[in-house]
Structure formats: structure tokens, C-alpha cells
Short mmCIF file of C-alpha atoms and ligand atoms in Angstrom, two decimals:
data_model
loop_
_atom_site.label_atom_id
_atom_site.label_comp_id
_atom_site.label_asym_id
_atom_site.label_seq_id
_atom_site.Cartn_x
_atom_site.Cartn_y
_atom_site.Cartn_z
CA MET E 1 0.00 0.00 0.00
CA PHE E 2 1.71 3.06 1.27
CA ARG E 3 5.39 2.88 0.47
CA ARG E 4 7.16 4.52 3.31
CA LEU E 5 9.84 7.03 2.39
CA PRO E 6 12.82 8.10 4.41
CA ASN E 7 11.56 10.91 6.59
CA PRO E 8 13.38 13.93 7.84
CA SER E 9 13.18 14.31 11.57
CA VAL E 10 12.12 17.76 12.65
CA LEU E 11 12.43 16.71 16.26
CA GLY E 12 15.82 15.12 15.84
CA PHE E 13 17.88 18.24 16.06
CA ARG E 14 20.49 17.11 13.62
CA PHE E 15 18.09 17.48 10.78
CA ASN E 16 18.93 20.21 8.35
CA ALA E 17 16.81 20.93 5.29
CA SER E 18 19.85 21.67 3.18
CA THR E 19 21.26 18.21 3.85
CA PHE E 20 17.94 16.47 3.27
CA HIS E 21 18.54 14.04 0.50
CA ARG E 22 15.92 13.57 -2.08
CA THR E 23 15.44 9.99 -3.17
CA MET E 24 13.02 10.63 -6.00
CA THR E 25 12.43 13.45 -8.39
CA SER E 26 9.02 12.11 -9.44
CA ARG E 27 6.15 10.88 -7.39
CA ALA E 28 2.62 9.79 -8.26
CA VAL E 29 -0.20 10.04 -5.74
CA LEU E 30 -2.92 7.54 -6.64
CA HIS E 31 -6.32 6.49 -5.32
CA ALA E 32 -7.42 9.57 -3.42
CA SER E 33 -11.10 9.23 -2.46
CA GLN E 34 -11.23 12.97 -3.06
CA LEU E 35 -8.43 15.05 -4.53
CA VAL E 36 -9.46 18.48 -3.25
CA THR E 37 -7.75 20.68 -5.83
CA LEU E 38 -9.20 24.16 -5.16
CA SER E 39 -8.28 25.02 -8.72
CA GLY E 40 -9.77 28.24 -9.99
CA PRO E 41 -9.09 31.90 -10.64
CA LYS E 42 -5.62 33.14 -9.80
CA ARG E 43 -6.82 35.37 -6.96
CA PRO E 44 -8.43 34.99 -3.55
CA ARG E 45 -11.90 33.44 -3.69
CA VAL E 46 -15.04 35.35 -2.76
CA GLY E 47 -18.78 34.69 -2.58
CA LYS E 48 -19.84 31.44 -4.23
CA GLU E 49 -16.25 30.70 -5.26
CA LEU E 50 -15.54 29.92 -1.60
CA SER E 51 -17.64 26.76 -1.98
CA ALA E 52 -15.99 25.55 -5.20
CA LEU E 53 -13.42 23.01 -4.03
CA ARG E 54 -13.07 21.42 -7.49
CA ILE E 55 -12.82 17.90 -6.13
CA ILE E 56 -11.64 15.06 -8.34
CA ARG E 57 -13.21 11.86 -7.04
CA HIS E 58 -10.85 8.92 -7.15
CA GLY E 59 -8.16 11.37 -8.10
CA GLY E 60 -4.44 11.35 -8.51
CA MET E 61 -1.52 13.66 -9.04
CA LEU E 62 1.92 13.57 -10.66
CA ILE E 63 4.77 15.42 -9.00
CA ARG E 64 8.09 16.34 -10.56
CA ASP E 65 10.94 18.16 -8.82
CA GLY E 66 8.77 19.19 -5.91
CA LYS E 67 6.06 20.70 -8.07
CA ILE E 68 2.69 19.47 -9.25
CA ASP E 69 2.93 18.35 -12.85
CA ARG E 70 -0.54 17.03 -13.42
CA VAL E 71 -3.80 16.28 -11.58
CA GLY E 72 -6.63 14.08 -12.79
CA PRO E 73 -8.51 10.83 -12.31
CA SER E 74 -6.29 8.26 -10.62
CA ASP E 75 -6.45 5.78 -13.50
CA GLU E 76 -5.24 8.42 -15.96
CA ILE E 77 -2.40 9.44 -13.70
CA GLU E 78 -1.51 5.77 -13.28
CA LYS E 79 -1.01 5.43 -17.03
CA ASN E 80 1.66 8.12 -16.82
CA VAL E 81 3.48 6.90 -13.74
CA GLY E 82 6.65 5.87 -15.59
CA ASP E 83 9.45 5.56 -13.04
CA ALA E 84 7.74 7.75 -10.45
CA GLU E 85 7.54 6.54 -6.85
CA VAL E 86 3.92 5.65 -6.14
CA VAL E 87 2.16 6.96 -3.03
CA ASP E 88 -1.09 5.05 -2.60
CA ALA E 89 -3.51 7.39 -0.84
CA GLY E 90 -5.67 4.37 -0.02
CA ARG E 91 -9.01 6.06 -0.71
CA ARG E 92 -8.27 8.89 1.65
CA VAL E 93 -8.73 12.64 1.20
CA VAL E 94 -5.80 14.45 -0.40
CA MET E 95 -5.75 18.23 -0.20
CA PRO E 96 -3.37 21.18 -0.14
CA GLY E 97 -1.49 21.54 3.13
CA PHE E 98 -3.11 24.13 5.36
CA VAL E 99 -1.67 27.62 5.14
CA ASP E 100 -1.86 29.12 8.63
CA ALA E 101 -1.70 32.86 8.07
CA HIS E 102 -1.52 34.02 11.70
CA THR E 103 0.73 32.44 14.34
CA HIS E 104 3.05 33.50 17.13
CA LEU E 105 5.37 30.56 16.53
CA VAL E 106 8.40 31.56 18.60
CA PHE E 107 8.15 32.04 22.36
CA SER E 108 9.34 30.54 25.60
CA GLY E 109 7.38 29.09 28.51
CA ASN E 110 3.64 28.68 28.78
CA ARG E 111 0.67 30.48 30.28
CA LEU E 112 -0.78 27.75 32.44
CA ASP E 113 -1.46 30.24 35.24
CA ASP E 114 -3.48 32.43 32.88
CA PHE E 115 -5.35 29.33 31.77
CA GLU E 116 -6.31 28.47 35.34
CA ARG E 117 -7.29 32.06 36.06
CA ARG E 118 -9.56 32.09 33.03
CA ALA E 119 -11.11 28.87 34.26
CA ARG E 120 -11.91 30.80 37.45
CA GLY E 121 -13.66 33.44 35.35
CA GLU E 122 -11.04 36.21 35.00
CA THR E 123 -10.79 38.03 31.67
CA TYR E 124 -7.79 38.43 29.32
CA GLU E 125 -7.43 42.07 30.37
CA GLN E 126 -7.73 41.35 34.11
CA ILE E 127 -5.12 38.60 33.85
CA ALA E 128 -2.74 40.91 31.94
CA LYS E 129 -3.08 43.57 34.66
CA ALA E 130 -2.40 40.98 37.35
CA GLY E 131 1.00 40.07 35.87
CA GLY E 132 0.01 37.45 33.32
CA GLY E 133 -0.70 38.10 29.66
CA ILE E 134 1.73 38.98 26.91
CA TRP E 135 4.18 40.52 29.38
CA SER E 136 4.80 37.28 31.23
CA THR E 137 5.73 35.56 27.95
CA VAL E 138 7.98 38.52 27.09
CA GLU E 139 9.95 38.03 30.31
CA LYS E 140 10.49 34.32 29.63
CA THR E 141 11.31 34.92 25.97
CA ARG E 142 13.86 37.62 26.76
CA ALA E 143 15.58 35.26 29.19
CA ALA E 144 15.80 32.47 26.62
CA SER E 145 18.80 32.06 24.32
CA GLU E 146 18.48 31.84 20.56
CA LEU E 147 19.22 28.13 20.81
CA ASP E 148 16.56 27.54 23.49
CA LEU E 149 14.01 29.31 21.34
CA LEU E 150 15.05 27.39 18.26
CA VAL E 151 14.70 24.03 20.00
CA ARG E 152 11.26 24.98 21.24
CA ALA E 153 10.19 26.40 17.87
CA LYS E 154 11.18 23.13 16.21
CA GLN E 155 8.75 21.35 18.48
CA HIS E 156 6.03 23.80 17.44
CA ALA E 157 6.93 23.26 13.78
CA THR E 158 6.44 19.52 14.22
CA TRP E 159 3.03 20.12 15.79
CA PHE E 160 1.98 22.16 12.75
CA LEU E 161 3.15 19.52 10.30
CA ARG E 162 1.33 16.76 12.11
CA CYS E 163 -1.89 18.78 11.91
CA GLY E 164 -1.51 18.97 8.12
CA THR E 165 -0.15 22.53 7.95
CA THR E 166 2.68 23.09 5.49
CA THR E 167 3.08 26.90 5.65
CA VAL E 168 2.79 29.27 8.60
CA GLU E 169 3.08 32.99 8.98
CA ALA E 170 5.08 33.64 12.17
CA LYS E 171 5.19 36.86 14.19
CA SER E 172 7.81 38.26 16.51
CA GLY E 173 6.41 40.30 19.41
CA TYR E 174 7.60 38.64 22.61
CA GLY E 175 10.93 40.48 22.70
CA LEU E 176 10.01 44.18 22.77
CA THR E 177 13.61 45.39 22.76
CA VAL E 178 15.64 45.87 19.59
CA GLU E 179 17.88 42.90 20.32
CA ASP E 180 15.12 40.60 21.52
CA GLU E 181 12.85 41.31 18.54
CA LEU E 182 15.77 40.66 16.19
CA LYS E 183 16.53 37.50 18.15
CA LEU E 184 13.04 36.15 17.47
CA LEU E 185 13.21 36.97 13.77
CA ARG E 186 16.64 35.37 13.48
CA VAL E 187 15.31 32.24 15.15
CA MET E 188 12.63 32.12 12.45
CA ARG E 189 15.26 32.50 9.75
CA GLN E 190 17.30 29.67 11.26
CA LEU E 191 14.18 27.56 11.70
CA LYS E 192 13.45 27.87 7.99
CA GLU E 193 16.81 26.21 7.33
CA GLU E 194 16.19 23.36 9.73
CA VAL E 195 12.59 22.27 9.29
CA ARG E 196 10.42 21.50 6.31
CA LEU E 197 7.53 23.70 7.46
CA GLU E 198 7.49 26.83 5.29
CA ILE E 199 7.69 30.03 7.35
CA VAL E 200 6.68 33.59 6.44
CA PRO E 201 8.06 36.07 8.98
CA THR E 202 6.19 39.11 10.32
CA PHE E 203 7.63 41.85 12.52
CA LEU E 204 5.29 42.54 15.46
CA GLY E 205 7.46 44.82 17.58
CA ALA E 206 4.27 46.70 18.47
CA HIS E 207 2.65 43.79 20.28
CA ALA E 208 2.66 45.51 23.69
CA VAL E 209 4.39 48.44 25.37
CA PRO E 210 7.34 47.17 27.45
CA ARG E 211 7.25 48.06 31.14
CA GLU E 212 10.47 50.10 30.95
CA LEU E 213 9.20 52.66 28.38
CA SER E 214 6.22 54.95 27.81
CA PRO E 215 4.06 54.19 24.77
CA ASP E 216 5.51 57.13 22.82
CA GLU E 217 9.10 56.27 23.74
CA TYR E 218 8.58 52.71 22.61
CA LEU E 219 6.90 53.86 19.40
CA GLU E 220 10.06 55.79 18.63
CA VAL E 221 12.18 52.67 19.20
CA VAL E 222 9.96 50.57 16.93
CA ILE E 223 10.06 53.13 14.12
CA THR E 224 13.58 54.49 14.28
CA GLU E 225 15.54 51.50 15.58
CA MET E 226 13.70 48.25 15.01
CA LEU E 227 12.21 48.77 11.55
CA PRO E 228 15.50 49.84 9.92
CA ARG E 229 17.32 46.81 11.38
CA VAL E 230 14.53 44.42 10.40
CA THR E 231 14.55 45.64 6.83
CA ALA E 232 18.34 45.92 6.53
CA GLU E 233 18.67 42.28 7.57
CA LYS E 234 15.62 41.31 5.46
CA LEU E 235 14.11 39.58 8.46
CA ALA E 236 10.41 40.12 7.74
CA GLU E 237 7.94 40.39 4.88
CA PHE E 238 5.09 41.90 6.89
CA CYS E 239 4.63 44.34 9.76
CA ASP E 240 1.82 43.87 12.30
CA VAL E 241 0.54 45.91 15.25
CA PHE E 242 -1.79 45.17 18.19
CA CYS E 243 -4.21 48.06 17.80
CA GLU E 244 -6.31 47.91 20.97
CA ARG E 245 -7.20 49.77 24.14
CA GLY E 246 -4.23 49.46 26.49
CA TYR E 247 -1.85 48.49 23.67
CA PHE E 248 -1.46 50.81 20.62
CA ASN E 249 -4.15 53.35 19.80
CA ILE E 250 -5.26 54.25 16.28
CA ASP E 251 -2.83 57.12 15.96
CA GLN E 252 0.16 55.15 17.21
CA SER E 253 -0.77 52.17 15.05
CA ARG E 254 -1.06 54.41 12.00
CA LYS E 255 2.43 55.80 12.63
CA ILE E 256 3.97 52.34 12.87
CA LEU E 257 2.16 50.97 9.84
CA SER E 258 3.02 54.04 7.74
CA ALA E 259 6.69 53.72 8.64
CA ALA E 260 6.63 50.00 7.80
CA LYS E 261 4.95 50.64 4.48
CA LYS E 262 7.61 53.21 3.59
CA VAL E 263 10.36 50.65 4.04
CA GLY E 264 8.54 48.16 1.83
CA LEU E 265 6.81 45.83 4.28
CA SER E 266 3.26 44.65 3.62
CA LEU E 267 0.82 45.17 6.46
CA ARG E 268 -1.26 43.02 8.80
CA GLY E 269 -2.94 44.03 12.07
CA HIS E 270 -4.51 42.68 15.27
CA VAL E 271 -7.66 44.77 15.26
CA ASP E 272 -11.04 45.01 17.00
CA GLN E 273 -10.31 41.91 19.08
CA LEU E 274 -11.46 43.09 22.50
CA THR E 275 -13.24 46.34 21.63
CA ASN E 276 -14.68 47.88 18.45
CA PHE E 277 -11.74 50.25 18.27
CA GLY E 278 -11.81 51.37 14.63
CA GLY E 279 -8.95 49.05 13.72
CA ALA E 280 -10.62 47.55 10.66
CA LYS E 281 -11.09 51.03 9.22
CA LEU E 282 -7.46 51.84 9.93
CA MET E 283 -6.29 48.73 8.09
CA ALA E 284 -8.46 49.75 5.13
CA GLU E 285 -7.04 53.27 5.20
CA MET E 286 -3.49 51.87 5.25
CA GLY E 287 -4.11 49.48 2.35
CA ALA E 288 -3.15 46.53 4.53
CA THR E 289 -3.03 42.99 3.17
CA THR E 290 -5.02 41.63 6.12
CA ALA E 291 -7.02 42.72 9.15
CA ASP E 292 -6.95 39.99 11.79
CA HIS E 293 -9.33 39.04 14.65
CA LEU E 294 -12.28 41.42 13.97
CA GLU E 295 -14.44 39.88 16.72
CA GLN E 296 -15.94 43.31 17.52
CA THR E 297 -15.91 44.86 14.03
CA ASP E 298 -19.21 46.41 12.98
CA GLU E 299 -20.86 46.70 9.58
CA GLN E 300 -19.02 49.91 8.72
CA GLY E 301 -15.73 48.18 9.39
CA ILE E 302 -16.75 45.37 7.06
CA VAL E 303 -17.67 47.85 4.32
CA ALA E 304 -14.31 49.61 4.74
CA LEU E 305 -12.41 46.32 4.40
CA LYS E 306 -14.31 45.50 1.23
CA LYS E 307 -13.65 48.89 -0.35
CA ALA E 308 -9.94 48.58 0.28
CA ASN E 309 -9.73 44.87 -0.65
CA VAL E 310 -8.31 43.86 2.72
CA GLN E 311 -8.54 40.15 3.59
CA PRO E 312 -10.05 39.37 7.01
CA VAL E 313 -8.15 36.74 8.98
CA LEU E 314 -10.53 35.12 11.46
CA LEU E 315 -9.18 33.38 14.54
CA PRO E 316 -11.92 31.38 16.24
CA GLY E 317 -9.37 29.42 18.31
CA SER E 318 -8.64 32.53 20.37
CA VAL E 319 -12.34 33.26 20.92
CA TYR E 320 -12.84 29.69 22.10
CA ALA E 321 -9.77 29.58 24.36
CA LEU E 322 -10.59 32.94 25.93
CA GLY E 323 -13.99 31.54 26.84
CA SER E 324 -15.85 34.12 24.80
CA SER E 325 -18.83 33.54 22.56
CA ARG E 326 -18.25 36.64 20.47
CA TYR E 327 -17.01 35.10 17.21
CA PRO E 328 -16.34 37.38 14.22
CA ARG E 329 -19.22 37.85 11.79
CA ALA E 330 -17.93 35.51 9.12
CA ARG E 331 -21.17 35.16 7.20
CA GLU E 332 -21.67 38.90 6.92
CA MET E 333 -18.10 39.26 5.73
CA ILE E 334 -18.64 36.59 3.09
CA GLU E 335 -21.90 38.20 2.00
CA ALA E 336 -20.09 41.52 1.71
CA GLY E 337 -17.69 39.86 -0.76
CA LEU E 338 -14.60 39.58 1.45
CA ALA E 339 -11.95 36.94 0.75
CA VAL E 340 -12.07 35.42 4.22
CA VAL E 341 -9.09 33.60 5.74
CA LEU E 342 -9.04 31.27 8.76
CA ALA E 343 -5.98 30.80 10.97
CA THR E 344 -5.04 29.39 14.39
CA ASP E 345 -3.44 32.43 16.10
CA PHE E 346 -1.19 29.83 17.72
CA ASN E 347 0.25 31.49 20.85
CA PRO E 348 0.72 30.56 24.52
CA GLY E 349 -1.93 32.96 25.82
CA SER E 350 -5.10 33.35 23.83
CA SER E 351 -4.89 30.40 21.43
CA PRO E 352 -2.66 27.48 22.38
CA THR E 353 -3.48 25.32 19.37
CA PRO E 354 -1.59 24.59 16.16
CA SER E 355 -4.59 22.68 14.77
CA MET E 356 -6.28 23.92 11.62
CA PRO E 357 -8.79 21.03 11.76
CA MET E 358 -9.87 22.38 15.18
CA VAL E 359 -10.26 25.81 13.59
CA LEU E 360 -12.38 24.28 10.81
CA SER E 361 -14.63 22.72 13.42
CA LEU E 362 -15.04 26.07 15.22
CA ALA E 363 -15.66 27.91 11.95
CA CYS E 364 -18.46 25.52 11.01
CA ALA E 365 -20.06 25.06 14.42
CA GLN E 366 -19.68 28.57 15.83
CA MET E 367 -19.37 30.88 12.83
CA LYS E 368 -21.76 28.97 10.58
CA MET E 369 -19.34 28.62 7.70
CA SER E 370 -19.80 25.56 5.52
CA PRO E 371 -16.93 23.03 5.56
CA ALA E 372 -16.12 23.92 1.94
CA LYS E 373 -15.83 27.64 2.68
CA ALA E 374 -13.70 26.90 5.73
CA ILE E 375 -11.31 24.79 3.63
CA THR E 376 -10.98 27.53 0.98
CA ALA E 377 -10.34 30.09 3.73
CA SER E 378 -7.56 28.01 5.23
CA THR E 379 -5.75 27.07 2.03
CA VAL E 380 -5.91 29.13 -1.14
CA ASN E 381 -7.23 32.35 0.43
CA ALA E 382 -4.67 32.11 3.18
CA ALA E 383 -1.93 31.65 0.56
CA TYR E 384 -2.98 34.88 -1.18
CA SER E 385 -2.95 36.69 2.15
CA LEU E 386 0.74 35.77 2.41
CA ASN E 387 1.49 36.93 -1.16
CA ARG E 388 2.02 33.30 -2.16
CA GLY E 389 -1.17 32.55 -4.05
CA ASP E 390 0.80 31.73 -7.18
CA LYS E 391 2.88 29.04 -5.42
CA ILE E 392 0.77 27.28 -2.78
CA GLY E 393 -2.78 26.81 -1.48
CA SER E 394 -4.21 24.63 -4.26
CA LEU E 395 -3.29 21.46 -6.14
CA GLU E 396 -2.70 22.83 -9.62
CA PRO E 397 0.07 22.19 -12.13
CA GLY E 398 3.04 24.47 -11.48
CA LYS E 399 2.38 24.91 -7.78
CA LEU E 400 4.54 23.41 -5.03
CA ALA E 401 3.57 19.86 -4.08
CA ASN E 402 2.65 20.82 -0.51
CA PHE E 403 -0.21 18.55 0.47
CA ALA E 404 -1.67 16.39 3.20
CA ILE E 405 -3.39 13.02 3.17
CA PHE E 406 -6.13 12.74 5.77
CA ASP E 407 -7.49 9.49 7.11
CA CYS E 408 -11.06 10.07 5.98
CA GLU E 409 -13.02 9.69 2.74
CA ASP E 410 -14.89 12.99 2.68
CA TYR E 411 -13.29 16.41 3.26
CA ARG E 412 -16.20 17.40 5.53
CA GLU E 413 -15.01 14.85 8.07
CA LEU E 414 -12.06 17.11 8.84
CA ALA E 415 -14.37 19.65 10.46
CA TYR E 416 -16.90 17.11 11.70
CA TRP E 417 -14.78 14.75 13.83
CA PHE E 418 -13.19 17.14 16.24
CA GLY E 419 -10.56 16.44 18.84
CA ILE E 420 -9.16 13.45 16.96
CA PRO E 421 -6.15 13.78 14.70
CA GLN E 422 -6.89 12.59 11.17
CA THR E 423 -3.60 13.40 9.50
CA HIS E 424 -2.18 10.39 7.68
CA SER E 425 0.84 11.98 6.01
CA VAL E 426 2.17 15.37 4.98
CA TYR E 427 4.32 16.38 1.99
CA VAL E 428 6.31 19.52 1.37
CA ARG E 429 7.77 20.12 -2.09
CA GLY E 430 6.98 16.50 -2.90
CA ASP E 431 8.84 15.04 0.09
CA CYS E 432 7.09 13.19 2.91
CA VAL E 433 7.81 15.27 6.03
CA TRP E 434 5.46 13.55 8.47
CA ASN E 435 3.54 10.31 8.51
CA ILE E 436 1.39 8.51 10.98
CA SER E 437 3.30 5.26 11.06
CA THR E 438 6.56 6.83 12.13
CA GLY E 439 5.12 9.86 13.92
CA ARG E 440 7.64 12.09 12.22
O1 NIG Z 1 -3.49 37.33 18.72
N1 NIG Z 1 -3.95 39.92 20.65
C1 NIG Z 1 -2.75 39.94 20.76
N2 NIG Z 1 -1.90 38.96 20.55
C2 NIG Z 1 -2.23 37.58 20.65
C3 NIG Z 1 -2.21 37.11 22.04
C4 NIG Z 1 -0.85 36.97 22.48
C5 NIG Z 1 -0.73 36.52 23.87
O2 NIG Z 1 -1.71 36.54 24.65
O3 NIG Z 1 0.39 36.10 24.19
C6 NIG Z 1 -3.51 37.24 19.94
O4 NIG Z 1 -4.55 36.88 20.53
FE1 FE Z 2 -2.30 36.98 17.20
#
């Protein structure tokens, strides 16, 4: 059946992507119960397009040099196998690897105390004031060496792969000094070399105001010291800001985002998470690529996002883990024509999950998105939100062979069975990087 391939170990710390040796240049995936291609227009999907998964039943796929060469019915692909290594999908679902467009991948420690406090009924803001929250992770992250952080981040990378995620966006933001923010971004750069998970780095220096500085003093550091270093060392593609009461107000956020735009970074933002703060409108005004969270965004905010073509990134994992029931208004956003994205918001505080299948379940059960829309939002739309829509997010000839095989026959099962891992195996650029029989 499934011919096992030599697997790189992302937990074995000797593994280095550059030394990974490729045994095959061609591979044929046969006998998928559903090959979920998501083929379609070369842009993020909106409206009815969100439901068009373009499934090939009993499908197959040919891969050459890490890229998809051909997709089609399995028996047709089989005729063209030649000397390709055959991967028998065994009547399972094959789909693009998830693209998780919002994570805080690199940090030290955990927030178990916050978790217990929330279970006692305290809110995110109360816990932050009482010494928990982002600041407590900043203290632990500052104290950690680059190597400590790298070892830990490798563990996180393995978690993502085993959930079927092949690309993540990763934010800094737990350093909050010039050197510590650069340290986090350098860890991401090193991580890229050592694991097969694809990583898109975002500078989030403006995640919180450090205790030692006033908001305006810190703003100055972010703009005049951090941004120039980040861009000189080419450490990030995006700049993000936590625009919220008690963090960065509209004016401060605008200053940071404008400065980032000037030095060539694309923009993302944590907006309207805890209060309807006007963040969505700011992201529209700034021409941002994404506006993330949006739990409190009103209709006017949605209209502004549409006018400016900003993609909303919805993070139901953080709503769930914070014990709130205020999920973002996904259906209204879809009706307004927005190219919705779903992501985990993986972080130690508000969303300690790397699992996109869990996010699919929340999107369907709590935000009333159909499973098909949720899959589009977490693959091809997410890829466009990372400026990688031409390379990943769907199974189409020419794109990277980043895909996952799930141990189910129908893609809807991914959102339906929750709390049970269904990943069978995961491939990046045509290479098997995780499979269930070896656990790596
Ligand atoms: O996306 N909202 C701000 N940042 C994170 C939380 C980070 C943390 O609590 O450590 C979020 O929810
Ligand atoms: Fe976040």
C-alpha cells in the first residue's frame, strides 16, 4: 500500500533541510477518495467561489521536482506513472497543506497560570493587569537564548506539520527590545533552514508596550531603531501591530504601519479583538493585506475592508480559548464579498493550538461557515494573504507539491470529527515530512 519514504526528523535536532537528500524526483499520488484541488481563478476566492473546491473523485496527481505536474482521475495518472515513486492514498482525502496565516510561533514558557485564572472566570485584560498576559511571555522569551528558542520552535513546527499545515506565517512580538525582537526573527530564519515547514516572517514589535518605556518612547524605538534593522537584515515580509485599548491606539498604530509601508513591508494588524476600536477602518485606510481578529468589528468596518480589498483573517481558536462567545461575523463578511481567511493564532496565551482542523470545526459550528468555505479560507485564500497565491494553497500544475493526506473519505469529516487527529501523512515540495506510522 503506502510505500514509506525516508523521513526527515524535525524533532531530531540534527536534521537540516539543506542536507535532506531527495530519493526521488518524481512521485505519483494515486487512489485519493477525493483530490481536493481548489483550482480556480488566480486570486483569492469570494462569494460562491468559496464553496468551489473542485474535487476530483478517485483522483491522482503527478509530481516532478517538488512541483505538481498534473492532476486528474487516478487511473489516468496511473497510465503516466513511468518511473515515479507511487504513493497510494488508499481512498483517503488528499488536499493542499493548510496555510496558517496568523501564528506566534516563537516564544518561551507557557501560560498555564493564565489558563487556570480564566477557568476561574477572570478576563484576558484582568489577567494581563495581574501580571500574566503577553508581558509574562515577554519576560520568559527575553531570558531564553536563541538556541533555546530554536529548539522549542522546532517542536512547534512539528506540531503544525502533524496537523496537516505546510506553511505558517510567524510573528515576533515577545521580545520588545531591539535585540530581543531581532533575536526572534533570526530564530525564524534559522528555523526555515532546519525544518520543512514553510515560514513567512512578520515583525510585530508593536505587540505591547514594554514596562520600561512609555508608549511614545517605545513607538520611537519601533520606528527608528527596530524597523530599519529588520529591513536591513531582510528579516520580515510583513509588519503587524496590536491596535487595541491598552496596547497601541489608532494614531500610534497608523504611525507604525506608515513607517513600515515606507520601508517596503506589507501590512497586517490585530484589530477590533477586544473592543470595536476602529482598527478595521485603519487597516483599510493603510491598504493593509489583512485585518486579523475582527471579533468586535461592525458593519461599517466590514464595508471599509471590502472597499480597500483587505482580507479578514478570522481566529476562532482565540475566541474559544478565551472563553468568549463573540465570534467574528464571518457570514456577513462573506456576503459583503470579502476573501475570508481562517488561521489558528497559535500562541501561549489566547490560542494554544496549532490545529487547523480544530479551527475548521469552530468555523463551522460557531461561525456557521460551511466546511467547503472553511477549507478555501484556510488554504488558497490564506496563501494569497501571504502573497504566495501563485505558489501554494491549491493542487494545480506548477504549484509546489505541498499537500496532506487525511485518514477520511470525505473532506467534511475534517471539520466534523473534532478532537481526533486525522492526518495520515504530509508532503512539502513532494517530500514526505510527516507520517502517521513513524510519527515524524
Ligand atoms: O493574537 N492579541 C494579541 N496577541 C495575541 C495574544 C498573544 C498573547 O496573549 O500572548 C492574539 O490573541
Ligand atoms: Fe495573534
